[in-house]
Amino acid sequence: MKEKILHVDAFTKNPFTGNPAAVCFPEQDRGDDWLQSVAAEMNLSETAFLQETDDGYRLRWFTPTVEVDLCGHATLASAHVLFSEGYVTEDSIRFQTRSGVLTAMKRDEWIELDFPTHVLEDAVPPQELIDALGIHPIASRKISFAYLLEVGSEEEVRGLAPDYRAMIEATDQAAMVTARSSNADYDFVSRFFAPFVGIDEDPVTGSAHCALGPYWMQQLGKTEFLAHQASDR
């Protein structure tokens, strides 16, 4: 049986930039092993699987190696496909996910996502992780799946060249490294690394901003931000 899969570059207006995701519409119930095999075959940071329900769509996300609880760019890609391909004619979509109900709203040519915030806790990361990243953090926090590490400058964020094998040996957590932006156009910059789930560096990470937003709200005293994820894409 053929299954429909689309490839979408999310968080960008230009081809070959942003964060690519696959969006799949299985025509029948498929087991988790099949879903994981498709995600491994796509070999993108995330593959989204959509199944229509009485109240929107069930949405699941898989990296090449594991299912994850939350993914921003693959949700955006899914909403784009549903709106642009005519699956949804209203201006809003409800997604049932492992992180609860998420919504996507069509705002003219934009899509607005309503995502949860992550609870930030003080945490001391393993020294082996710090060494693998090659950073000198000035603050650290922890969420359920990642360390948030602030460094002293945007240049330090941009210059990172982590040892991914050493990161895997150090922890089973992802790492987001962030700093205040030296560019007046942005409030903060970041990069996101998750080699333990098969993603060395994620180009643009919506779920990370569920933690970066609350963190920088505390640091900057603001509730609206322009953020830049400083990956190659």
Backbone as JSON, one array per atom type, in Angstrom:
{
  "sequence": "MKEKILHVDAFTKNPFTGNPAAVCFPEQDRGDDWLQSVAAEMNLSETAFLQETDDGYRLRWFTPTVEVDLCGHATLASAHVLFSEGYVTEDSIRFQTRSGVLTAMKRDEWIELDFPTHVLEDAVPPQELIDALGIHPIASRKISFAYLLEVGSEEEVRGLAPDYRAMIEATDQAAMVTARSSNADYDFVSRFFAPFVGIDEDPVTGSAHCALGPYWMQQLGKTEFLAHQASDR",
  "N": [[0.84, -1.2, 0.0], [0.54, 2.22, -0.85], [1.75, 5.13, 0.81], [1.2, 8.53, 1.7], [3.71, 10.93, 1.8], [5.14, 13.98, 2.62], [7.73, 16.41, 2.17], [8.88, 19.05, 4.05], [10.33, 22.22, 4.47], [10.6, 23.81, 7.35], [9.99, 26.84, 9.29], [11.04, 28.81, 7.58], [11.3, 30.81, 4.57], [12.66, 30.14, 2.37], [13.93, 27.69, 0.08], [15.86, 24.82, 1.11], [16.73, 25.75, 3.52], [16.05, 26.52, 7.0], [14.29, 24.06, 8.99], [14.07, 20.79, 8.03], [11.28, 18.59, 7.72], [9.48, 15.52, 7.57], [6.16, 14.75, 6.61], [3.67, 12.53, 7.18], [0.84, 10.65, 6.12], [-0.58, 8.07, 7.16], [-2.68, 5.58, 5.72], [-3.91, 3.62, 7.1], [-4.04, 2.09, 10.38], [-0.87, 1.83, 11.74], [1.81, -0.03, 13.14], [4.08, 0.83, 15.84], [6.69, 0.07, 15.2], [6.72, 0.18, 12.42], [6.27, 2.93, 12.01], [8.58, 3.97, 13.18], [10.49, 2.88, 11.49], [9.92, 4.16, 9.08], [10.59, 6.79, 9.81], [13.31, 6.47, 10.27], [14.09, 5.83, 7.67], [13.45, 8.22, 6.33], [15.28, 9.87, 7.58], [15.46, 12.42, 8.69], [15.48, 15.13, 11.1], [12.99, 15.04, 12.33], [10.05, 13.11, 11.75], [6.68, 13.49, 11.09], [3.56, 12.04, 11.94], [0.27, 11.86, 10.94], [-3.12, 11.47, 11.86], [-6.48, 11.61, 11.19], [-9.05, 12.66, 13.43], [-12.13, 12.84, 15.38], [-11.91, 15.3, 16.49], [-9.99, 17.03, 15.28], [-6.62, 16.28, 14.66], [-4.63, 13.44, 15.34], [-1.3, 13.53, 16.33], [2.0, 12.47, 15.97], [5.52, 12.31, 16.65], [8.64, 11.35, 15.34], [12.1, 10.86, 15.66], [15.03, 9.75, 13.79], [15.59, 7.61, 15.48], [13.98, 7.46, 17.85], [10.7, 7.96, 19.38], [9.38, 11.17, 20.21], [8.27, 13.57, 22.71], [7.49, 16.16, 22.07], [7.54, 18.44, 19.38], [8.42, 21.22, 17.57], [8.99, 22.18, 14.87], [8.12, 20.13, 13.18], [5.44, 20.09, 13.8], [4.67, 22.6, 12.88], [5.23, 22.16, 10.16], [3.34, 20.14, 9.66], [0.93, 21.54, 10.1], [1.15, 23.44, 8.06], [0.99, 21.77, 5.77], [-1.61, 20.7, 6.1], [-3.2, 23.03, 5.92], [-2.38, 24.14, 3.4], [-2.73, 22.11, 1.53], [-5.4, 21.69, 1.55], [-6.65, 20.0, 3.38], [-7.69, 21.01, 5.71], [-10.08, 23.48, 6.11], [-10.86, 25.44, 7.85], [-9.64, 28.08, 10.07], [-8.11, 27.12, 12.11], [-6.43, 24.43, 13.82], [-6.57, 21.52, 15.77], [-4.33, 19.55, 17.53], [-3.89, 16.36, 18.83], [-1.61, 15.19, 21.09], [1.34, 13.69, 22.62], [2.06, 15.63, 24.37], [-0.24, 16.83, 25.15], [-3.08, 18.83, 24.04], [-2.37, 20.68, 21.22], [-2.43, 23.72, 19.38], [-2.82, 25.17, 16.12], [-2.96, 28.17, 14.39], [-4.16, 29.93, 11.59], [-2.89, 32.86, 10.41], [-3.32, 35.23, 8.33], [-0.7, 35.08, 6.11], [0.83, 33.7, 7.86], [1.52, 31.12, 10.3], [0.46, 30.47, 13.5], [1.58, 28.97, 16.41], [0.43, 27.44, 19.39], [2.02, 26.57, 22.16], [3.09, 24.62, 25.03], [4.77, 25.86, 28.03], [7.99, 24.99, 29.29], [9.0, 23.68, 32.45], [11.52, 25.14, 34.29], [14.42, 24.21, 36.03], [16.98, 24.7, 38.5], [20.21, 23.41, 37.84], [23.15, 21.39, 37.77], [25.17, 20.66, 35.2], [26.78, 17.66, 33.91], [30.34, 17.63, 34.1], [31.62, 16.43, 32.02], [29.87, 16.85, 29.9], [30.01, 19.62, 29.58], [32.69, 19.82, 28.83], [32.58, 18.4, 26.43], [31.0, 20.06, 24.88], [32.58, 22.27, 24.86], [32.41, 24.76, 26.23], [31.94, 27.66, 28.4], [29.85, 27.97, 30.67], [27.7, 30.49, 32.08], [25.39, 30.31, 33.4], [23.02, 27.78, 34.28], [20.28, 25.64, 33.57], [17.62, 23.19, 33.83], [15.42, 21.13, 31.99], [12.93, 18.6, 31.31], [14.11, 17.04, 29.31], [16.5, 18.16, 28.57], [19.49, 20.18, 29.02], [19.73, 23.65, 29.66], [21.96, 26.05, 28.8], [23.54, 28.97, 29.45], [25.83, 31.1, 27.85], [28.57, 33.48, 27.6], [28.54, 35.12, 25.3], [27.26, 35.89, 22.01], [29.04, 35.18, 20.02], [30.4, 33.01, 21.12], [28.37, 31.09, 21.11], [27.92, 30.81, 18.34], [30.37, 29.82, 17.53], [30.58, 27.19, 18.36], [31.72, 23.81, 18.34], [30.87, 20.95, 18.92], [31.87, 17.82, 20.48], [30.33, 15.15, 19.52], [30.21, 12.4, 20.07], [31.39, 12.31, 22.58], [29.48, 13.77, 23.94], [27.3, 11.98, 23.96], [28.36, 9.99, 25.57], [28.5, 11.38, 27.91], [25.91, 12.1, 28.81], [22.36, 11.43, 28.69], [20.82, 13.47, 27.83], [19.61, 16.29, 25.96], [21.16, 19.37, 24.79], [20.84, 22.8, 25.0], [22.35, 25.71, 23.99], [22.81, 29.04, 24.77], [22.72, 32.66, 24.4], [22.71, 36.21, 25.08], [21.82, 38.29, 22.34], [24.12, 39.95, 20.21], [23.28, 41.38, 18.14], [21.11, 43.88, 17.23], [18.7, 43.2, 16.14], [17.72, 40.91, 17.29], [16.73, 39.25, 20.35], [17.87, 37.06, 21.71], [20.16, 34.35, 21.05], [20.61, 30.92, 20.01], [21.66, 27.43, 20.04], [21.01, 23.96, 19.36], [21.51, 20.7, 20.51], [21.27, 17.21, 20.17], [22.47, 14.49, 20.2], [22.05, 11.97, 21.29], [19.56, 11.07, 20.55], [19.82, 10.72, 17.9], [20.15, 13.13, 16.55], [22.49, 15.24, 15.78], [22.91, 18.13, 15.55], [20.11, 20.15, 15.76], [18.47, 22.08, 13.37], [16.48, 24.22, 13.63], [14.6, 24.71, 16.44], [11.6, 24.34, 17.7], [10.48, 23.3, 20.11], [12.52, 23.73, 21.97], [12.35, 26.44, 22.4], [10.22, 26.6, 24.06], [11.34, 26.46, 26.5], [13.43, 28.31, 26.34], [12.07, 30.72, 25.99], [10.64, 31.23, 28.55], [12.99, 31.32, 30.13], [14.5, 33.53, 29.14], [12.62, 35.49, 29.54], [12.76, 35.84, 32.29], [15.38, 36.8, 32.47], [15.48, 39.1, 30.86], [13.2, 40.53, 31.37], [11.0, 40.65, 29.67], [8.18, 39.79, 27.57], [7.75, 39.22, 24.96], [9.61, 38.16, 22.15], [12.21, 38.27, 19.66], [13.91, 35.71, 18.31], [16.92, 33.97, 17.4], [18.08, 31.07, 15.93], [21.19, 29.78, 15.64], [22.16, 27.92, 13.65], [23.72, 26.19, 10.83], [21.76, 26.18, 8.88]],
  "CA": [[0.0, 0.0, 0.0], [1.28, 3.47, -0.89], [1.43, 6.11, 1.84], [1.57, 9.87, 1.28], [4.71, 11.6, 2.63], [5.61, 15.25, 2.07], [8.94, 16.97, 2.77], [8.64, 20.48, 4.26], [11.33, 23.0, 5.2], [9.83, 24.65, 8.27], [10.62, 28.04, 9.84], [11.8, 29.52, 6.55], [10.62, 31.1, 3.31], [13.57, 29.8, 1.29], [14.29, 26.27, 0.0], [17.16, 24.34, 1.59], [17.06, 26.39, 4.8], [15.1, 26.13, 8.04], [14.42, 22.7, 9.53], [13.24, 19.9, 7.23], [10.48, 17.55, 8.38], [8.58, 14.73, 6.73], [4.8, 14.68, 7.12], [3.12, 11.29, 6.63], [-0.58, 10.4, 6.37], [-0.88, 6.64, 6.97], [-4.07, 5.32, 5.38], [-4.45, 2.66, 8.06], [-3.24, 2.04, 11.59], [0.44, 1.2, 11.58], [2.48, -0.24, 14.41], [5.19, 1.73, 16.15], [7.91, -0.34, 14.49], [6.63, 0.71, 11.05], [6.47, 4.38, 12.09], [9.99, 4.23, 13.45], [11.24, 2.51, 10.29], [9.74, 5.24, 8.12], [11.38, 7.93, 10.28], [14.72, 6.14, 10.0], [14.27, 5.91, 6.22], [13.46, 9.64, 5.97], [16.57, 10.33, 8.12], [15.37, 13.83, 9.05], [15.43, 15.25, 12.56], [11.67, 14.57, 12.76], [8.97, 12.75, 10.83], [5.38, 13.62, 11.75], [2.51, 11.14, 11.45], [-1.04, 12.46, 11.19], [-4.31, 10.63, 11.71], [-7.65, 12.44, 11.45], [-9.94, 12.24, 14.51], [-13.35, 13.63, 15.43], [-11.6, 16.62, 17.04], [-8.7, 17.46, 14.76], [-5.7, 15.26, 14.19], [-3.63, 12.87, 16.21], [0.02, 13.85, 15.8], [3.13, 11.84, 16.65], [6.79, 12.72, 16.07], [9.73, 10.39, 15.49], [13.43, 11.08, 15.12], [15.45, 8.48, 13.18], [15.81, 6.53, 16.44], [13.02, 7.37, 18.95], [9.56, 8.87, 19.41], [9.58, 12.26, 21.15], [7.04, 14.1, 23.29], [7.12, 17.48, 21.55], [8.39, 18.93, 18.28], [7.84, 22.43, 17.0], [9.06, 22.38, 13.42], [7.29, 19.13, 12.5], [4.06, 20.54, 13.99], [4.49, 23.68, 11.91], [5.18, 21.53, 8.84], [2.05, 19.46, 9.57], [-0.12, 22.56, 9.93], [1.3, 23.99, 6.7], [0.46, 20.81, 4.81], [-3.07, 20.61, 6.26], [-3.8, 24.24, 5.38], [-2.07, 24.41, 1.99], [-3.21, 21.03, 0.68], [-6.85, 21.66, 1.6], [-7.21, 19.05, 4.34], [-8.41, 21.81, 6.7], [-10.55, 24.74, 5.53], [-11.0, 26.43, 8.91], [-8.41, 28.82, 10.37], [-7.43, 26.55, 13.27], [-6.28, 22.98, 13.87], [-6.24, 20.95, 17.07], [-3.52, 18.34, 17.46], [-3.79, 15.56, 20.06], [-0.22, 14.74, 21.12], [1.85, 13.25, 23.92], [2.19, 16.82, 25.23], [-1.55, 17.44, 25.29], [-3.65, 19.43, 22.85], [-1.65, 21.82, 20.66], [-3.24, 24.37, 18.34], [-2.2, 25.97, 15.08], [-3.9, 29.16, 13.88], [-3.76, 30.59, 10.36], [-2.95, 34.31, 10.56], [-2.92, 35.71, 7.0], [0.26, 34.15, 5.53], [1.6, 33.12, 8.95], [0.89, 30.1, 11.15], [0.8, 30.71, 14.9], [1.47, 27.77, 17.23], [0.27, 27.62, 20.84], [2.76, 25.47, 22.77], [3.26, 24.76, 26.48], [6.09, 26.25, 28.52], [8.69, 23.97, 30.07], [9.4, 24.06, 33.8], [12.97, 25.25, 34.41], [14.97, 23.95, 37.36], [18.43, 24.85, 38.63], [20.87, 22.12, 37.64], [24.58, 21.4, 37.46], [25.39, 19.64, 34.18], [28.03, 16.91, 34.06], [31.51, 18.31, 33.55], [31.92, 15.81, 30.73], [29.06, 17.51, 28.88], [30.61, 20.94, 29.37], [33.92, 19.62, 28.06], [32.23, 17.97, 25.07], [30.5, 21.24, 24.18], [33.66, 23.24, 24.78], [31.85, 26.05, 26.62], [32.12, 28.15, 29.77], [28.52, 28.5, 30.98], [27.55, 31.43, 33.19], [24.16, 29.9, 34.08], [22.51, 26.51, 33.76], [18.97, 25.2, 34.01], [17.31, 21.85, 33.36], [14.05, 20.72, 31.76], [12.83, 17.15, 31.38], [14.9, 16.31, 28.32], [17.65, 18.93, 28.09], [20.1, 21.25, 29.78], [19.79, 24.98, 29.08], [23.24, 26.57, 29.23], [23.82, 30.31, 28.95], [27.24, 31.47, 27.77], [28.77, 34.92, 27.72], [28.45, 35.93, 24.09], [26.73, 35.28, 20.79], [30.17, 34.61, 19.29], [30.68, 31.69, 21.67], [27.33, 30.2, 20.6], [28.13, 30.57, 16.91], [31.63, 29.13, 17.3], [30.59, 25.86, 18.96], [32.01, 22.63, 17.52], [30.83, 19.91, 19.95], [32.27, 16.43, 20.28], [29.04, 14.49, 19.71], [30.4, 11.11, 20.72], [31.61, 12.58, 24.0], [28.19, 14.18, 24.52], [26.52, 10.77, 24.21], [28.96, 9.31, 26.71], [28.35, 12.21, 29.11], [24.54, 12.24, 29.28], [21.27, 11.09, 27.77], [20.03, 14.68, 27.71], [20.0, 17.26, 24.94], [21.76, 20.6, 25.32], [20.63, 24.05, 24.27], [23.33, 26.71, 24.41], [22.17, 30.3, 24.43], [23.35, 33.89, 24.85], [22.1, 37.44, 24.58], [22.29, 38.6, 21.0], [24.86, 41.2, 19.99], [22.6, 42.0, 17.01], [19.93, 44.58, 17.74], [17.48, 42.64, 15.56], [17.3, 39.74, 18.06], [16.91, 39.3, 21.79], [18.83, 36.03, 22.11], [20.5, 33.33, 20.05], [20.76, 29.59, 20.61], [21.86, 26.24, 19.21], [20.41, 22.82, 20.04], [22.22, 19.47, 20.19], [20.65, 16.02, 20.77], [23.03, 13.32, 19.51], [21.61, 10.7, 21.87], [18.37, 10.63, 19.83], [20.12, 10.69, 16.48], [20.18, 14.48, 15.98], [23.68, 15.94, 16.29], [22.44, 19.5, 15.76], [18.81, 20.42, 15.16], [18.64, 23.42, 12.79], [15.56, 25.2, 14.25], [13.95, 23.83, 17.4], [10.48, 25.0, 18.36], [10.28, 22.85, 21.49], [13.53, 24.36, 22.83], [11.91, 27.78, 22.75], [9.29, 26.48, 25.19], [12.17, 26.71, 27.68], [14.2, 29.54, 26.14], [11.19, 31.86, 26.23], [10.55, 31.52, 29.98], [14.29, 31.68, 30.69], [14.87, 34.9, 28.8], [11.65, 36.38, 30.18], [13.32, 36.15, 33.6], [16.62, 37.55, 32.36], [15.31, 40.36, 30.16], [12.01, 41.22, 31.81], [10.14, 40.85, 28.51], [7.3, 38.65, 27.29], [7.78, 38.99, 23.52], [11.0, 38.08, 21.72], [12.68, 37.78, 18.37], [15.02, 34.81, 18.62], [17.63, 33.42, 16.24], [18.82, 29.82, 16.17], [22.36, 30.05, 14.82], [22.68, 26.75, 12.96], [24.12, 26.45, 9.45], [20.57, 26.37, 8.04]],
  "C": [[0.87, 1.25, 0.0], [0.81, 4.39, 0.23], [1.94, 7.47, 1.39], [2.54, 10.48, 2.28], [5.15, 12.86, 1.91], [6.82, 15.73, 2.85], [8.77, 18.49, 2.83], [9.83, 21.09, 4.99], [10.58, 24.02, 6.05], [10.67, 25.81, 8.81], [11.49, 28.77, 8.82], [10.91, 29.83, 5.38], [11.43, 30.6, 2.12], [13.88, 28.31, 1.27], [15.69, 26.02, 0.56], [17.64, 25.08, 2.83], [16.0, 25.96, 5.8], [15.35, 24.71, 8.51], [13.5, 21.77, 8.75], [12.52, 18.86, 8.08], [9.72, 16.79, 7.31], [7.22, 14.68, 7.41], [4.11, 13.52, 6.41], [1.67, 11.12, 7.05], [-0.86, 8.9, 6.18], [-2.36, 6.41, 6.71], [-4.71, 4.28, 6.28], [-3.57, 2.69, 9.29], [-1.97, 1.26, 11.34], [1.07, 1.04, 12.96], [3.65, 0.71, 14.6], [6.46, 1.36, 15.4], [7.9, 0.19, 13.06], [6.87, 2.22, 11.05], [7.94, 4.71, 12.29], [10.85, 3.91, 12.22], [11.12, 3.59, 9.22], [10.6, 6.45, 8.52], [12.87, 7.69, 10.04], [15.03, 6.26, 8.51], [14.31, 7.36, 5.76], [14.76, 10.3, 6.43], [16.6, 11.86, 8.29], [15.28, 13.93, 10.57], [14.07, 14.81, 13.09], [10.83, 14.15, 11.56], [7.67, 12.78, 11.61], [4.39, 12.67, 11.1], [1.17, 11.67, 11.9], [-2.15, 11.46, 10.95], [-5.51, 11.46, 12.1], [-8.51, 11.82, 12.55], [-11.21, 13.09, 14.45], [-13.09, 15.06, 15.9], [-10.22, 17.06, 16.58], [-7.88, 16.31, 14.23], [-4.85, 14.74, 15.34], [-2.27, 13.08, 15.55], [1.1, 13.19, 16.65], [4.4, 12.24, 15.9], [7.86, 11.67, 16.35], [11.02, 10.96, 14.91], [13.84, 9.8, 14.39], [15.58, 7.32, 14.16], [14.74, 6.39, 17.51], [11.81, 8.26, 18.68], [9.8, 9.92, 20.48], [8.24, 12.84, 21.58], [6.57, 15.4, 22.66], [8.09, 17.88, 20.45], [7.71, 20.12, 17.64], [7.83, 22.45, 15.49], [8.22, 21.36, 12.66], [5.8, 19.42, 12.7], [3.74, 21.66, 13.02], [4.37, 23.11, 10.49], [3.83, 20.83, 8.63], [0.92, 20.45, 9.34], [-0.05, 23.17, 8.53], [0.7, 23.06, 5.66], [-1.07, 20.75, 4.9], [-3.77, 21.84, 5.7], [-3.6, 24.33, 3.87], [-2.6, 23.36, 1.05], [-4.73, 20.84, 0.77], [-7.46, 20.62, 2.52], [-8.08, 19.77, 5.36], [-8.81, 23.13, 6.04], [-10.81, 25.82, 6.57], [-9.64, 27.11, 9.15], [-7.66, 28.26, 11.57], [-7.43, 25.03, 13.19], [-5.96, 22.6, 15.3], [-5.47, 19.65, 16.86], [-3.55, 17.64, 18.82], [-2.4, 14.9, 20.06], [0.13, 14.21, 22.5], [2.08, 14.41, 24.88], [0.87, 17.53, 25.41], [-2.05, 18.0, 23.97], [-2.84, 20.66, 22.46], [-2.52, 22.42, 19.56], [-2.35, 25.12, 17.36], [-3.26, 26.88, 14.49], [-3.32, 29.78, 12.61], [-3.97, 32.08, 10.52], [-2.42, 34.93, 9.27], [-1.95, 34.69, 6.39], [1.12, 33.46, 6.59], [0.81, 31.98, 9.59], [1.4, 30.33, 12.57], [0.55, 29.42, 15.69], [1.31, 28.15, 18.7], [0.86, 26.39, 21.51], [2.87, 25.7, 24.27], [4.64, 25.32, 26.82], [6.68, 25.1, 29.33], [9.07, 24.53, 31.44], [10.92, 24.03, 33.89], [13.39, 25.03, 35.86], [16.46, 24.24, 37.35], [19.07, 23.48, 38.51], [22.34, 22.35, 37.35], [24.83, 20.31, 36.43], [26.67, 18.87, 34.43], [29.2, 17.67, 33.43], [31.88, 17.73, 32.19], [31.1, 16.43, 29.6], [29.63, 18.88, 28.55], [31.86, 20.82, 28.52], [33.61, 19.24, 26.61], [31.7, 19.14, 24.24], [31.6, 22.28, 23.99], [33.22, 24.64, 25.17], [32.23, 26.41, 28.05], [30.79, 28.78, 30.19], [28.55, 29.46, 32.17], [26.25, 31.18, 33.95], [23.7, 28.59, 33.47], [21.15, 26.22, 34.38], [18.72, 23.82, 33.41], [15.8, 21.75, 33.1], [14.05, 19.2, 31.64], [13.78, 16.42, 30.45], [16.18, 17.03, 27.92], [18.19, 19.86, 29.16], [20.02, 22.54, 28.97], [21.02, 25.65, 29.66], [23.47, 27.94, 28.6], [25.32, 30.53, 28.95], [27.35, 32.98, 27.6], [28.58, 35.74, 26.48], [27.82, 35.15, 22.95], [27.84, 34.6, 20.01], [30.51, 33.22, 19.81], [29.63, 30.68, 21.19], [27.62, 29.83, 19.15], [29.38, 29.72, 16.65], [31.68, 27.71, 17.82], [30.89, 24.77, 17.92], [32.05, 21.43, 18.46], [31.42, 18.59, 19.5], [31.03, 15.59, 20.56], [29.17, 13.14, 20.38], [30.61, 11.3, 22.22], [30.32, 13.05, 24.68], [27.34, 12.96, 24.86], [27.05, 10.03, 25.42], [28.73, 10.07, 28.01], [26.95, 12.19, 29.69], [23.56, 11.74, 28.24], [20.31, 12.26, 27.62], [20.53, 15.52, 26.53], [20.62, 18.48, 25.62], [21.41, 21.76, 24.41], [21.57, 25.07, 24.86], [22.85, 28.05, 23.9], [22.95, 31.48, 24.98], [22.51, 35.07, 24.4], [22.67, 37.73, 23.2], [23.05, 39.92, 20.98], [24.29, 41.97, 18.8], [21.31, 42.62, 17.52], [18.62, 44.01, 17.2], [16.91, 41.5, 16.39], [17.52, 39.96, 19.54], [17.92, 38.28, 22.28], [19.06, 35.08, 20.96], [20.65, 32.0, 20.77], [21.2, 28.59, 19.56], [21.42, 25.04, 20.05], [21.05, 21.53, 19.55], [21.57, 18.29, 20.91], [21.17, 14.75, 20.12], [22.52, 11.99, 20.05], [20.3, 10.21, 21.26], [18.58, 10.7, 18.32], [20.13, 12.03, 15.79], [21.4, 15.21, 16.54], [23.35, 17.4, 16.58], [21.12, 19.67, 15.04], [18.82, 21.86, 14.64], [17.78, 24.5, 13.43], [14.61, 24.41, 15.14], [12.84, 24.56, 18.15], [10.33, 24.61, 19.81], [11.31, 23.46, 22.44], [13.09, 25.74, 23.27], [10.79, 27.78, 23.79], [10.03, 26.64, 26.52], [12.93, 28.02, 27.54], [13.34, 30.78, 26.38], [11.05, 32.2, 27.71], [11.89, 31.93, 30.6], [14.63, 33.14, 30.41], [13.84, 35.91, 29.28], [12.18, 36.8, 31.55], [14.54, 37.05, 33.48], [16.42, 38.96, 31.81], [14.1, 41.16, 30.6], [11.04, 41.54, 30.69], [9.25, 39.62, 28.33], [7.17, 38.38, 25.79], [9.23, 39.09, 23.04], [11.1, 37.84, 20.22], [13.94, 36.99, 18.66], [15.63, 34.27, 17.34], [18.36, 32.16, 16.64], [19.96, 29.76, 15.15], [22.99, 28.81, 14.22], [23.09, 27.12, 11.53], [22.92, 26.72, 8.55], [19.79, 27.62, 8.44]]
}
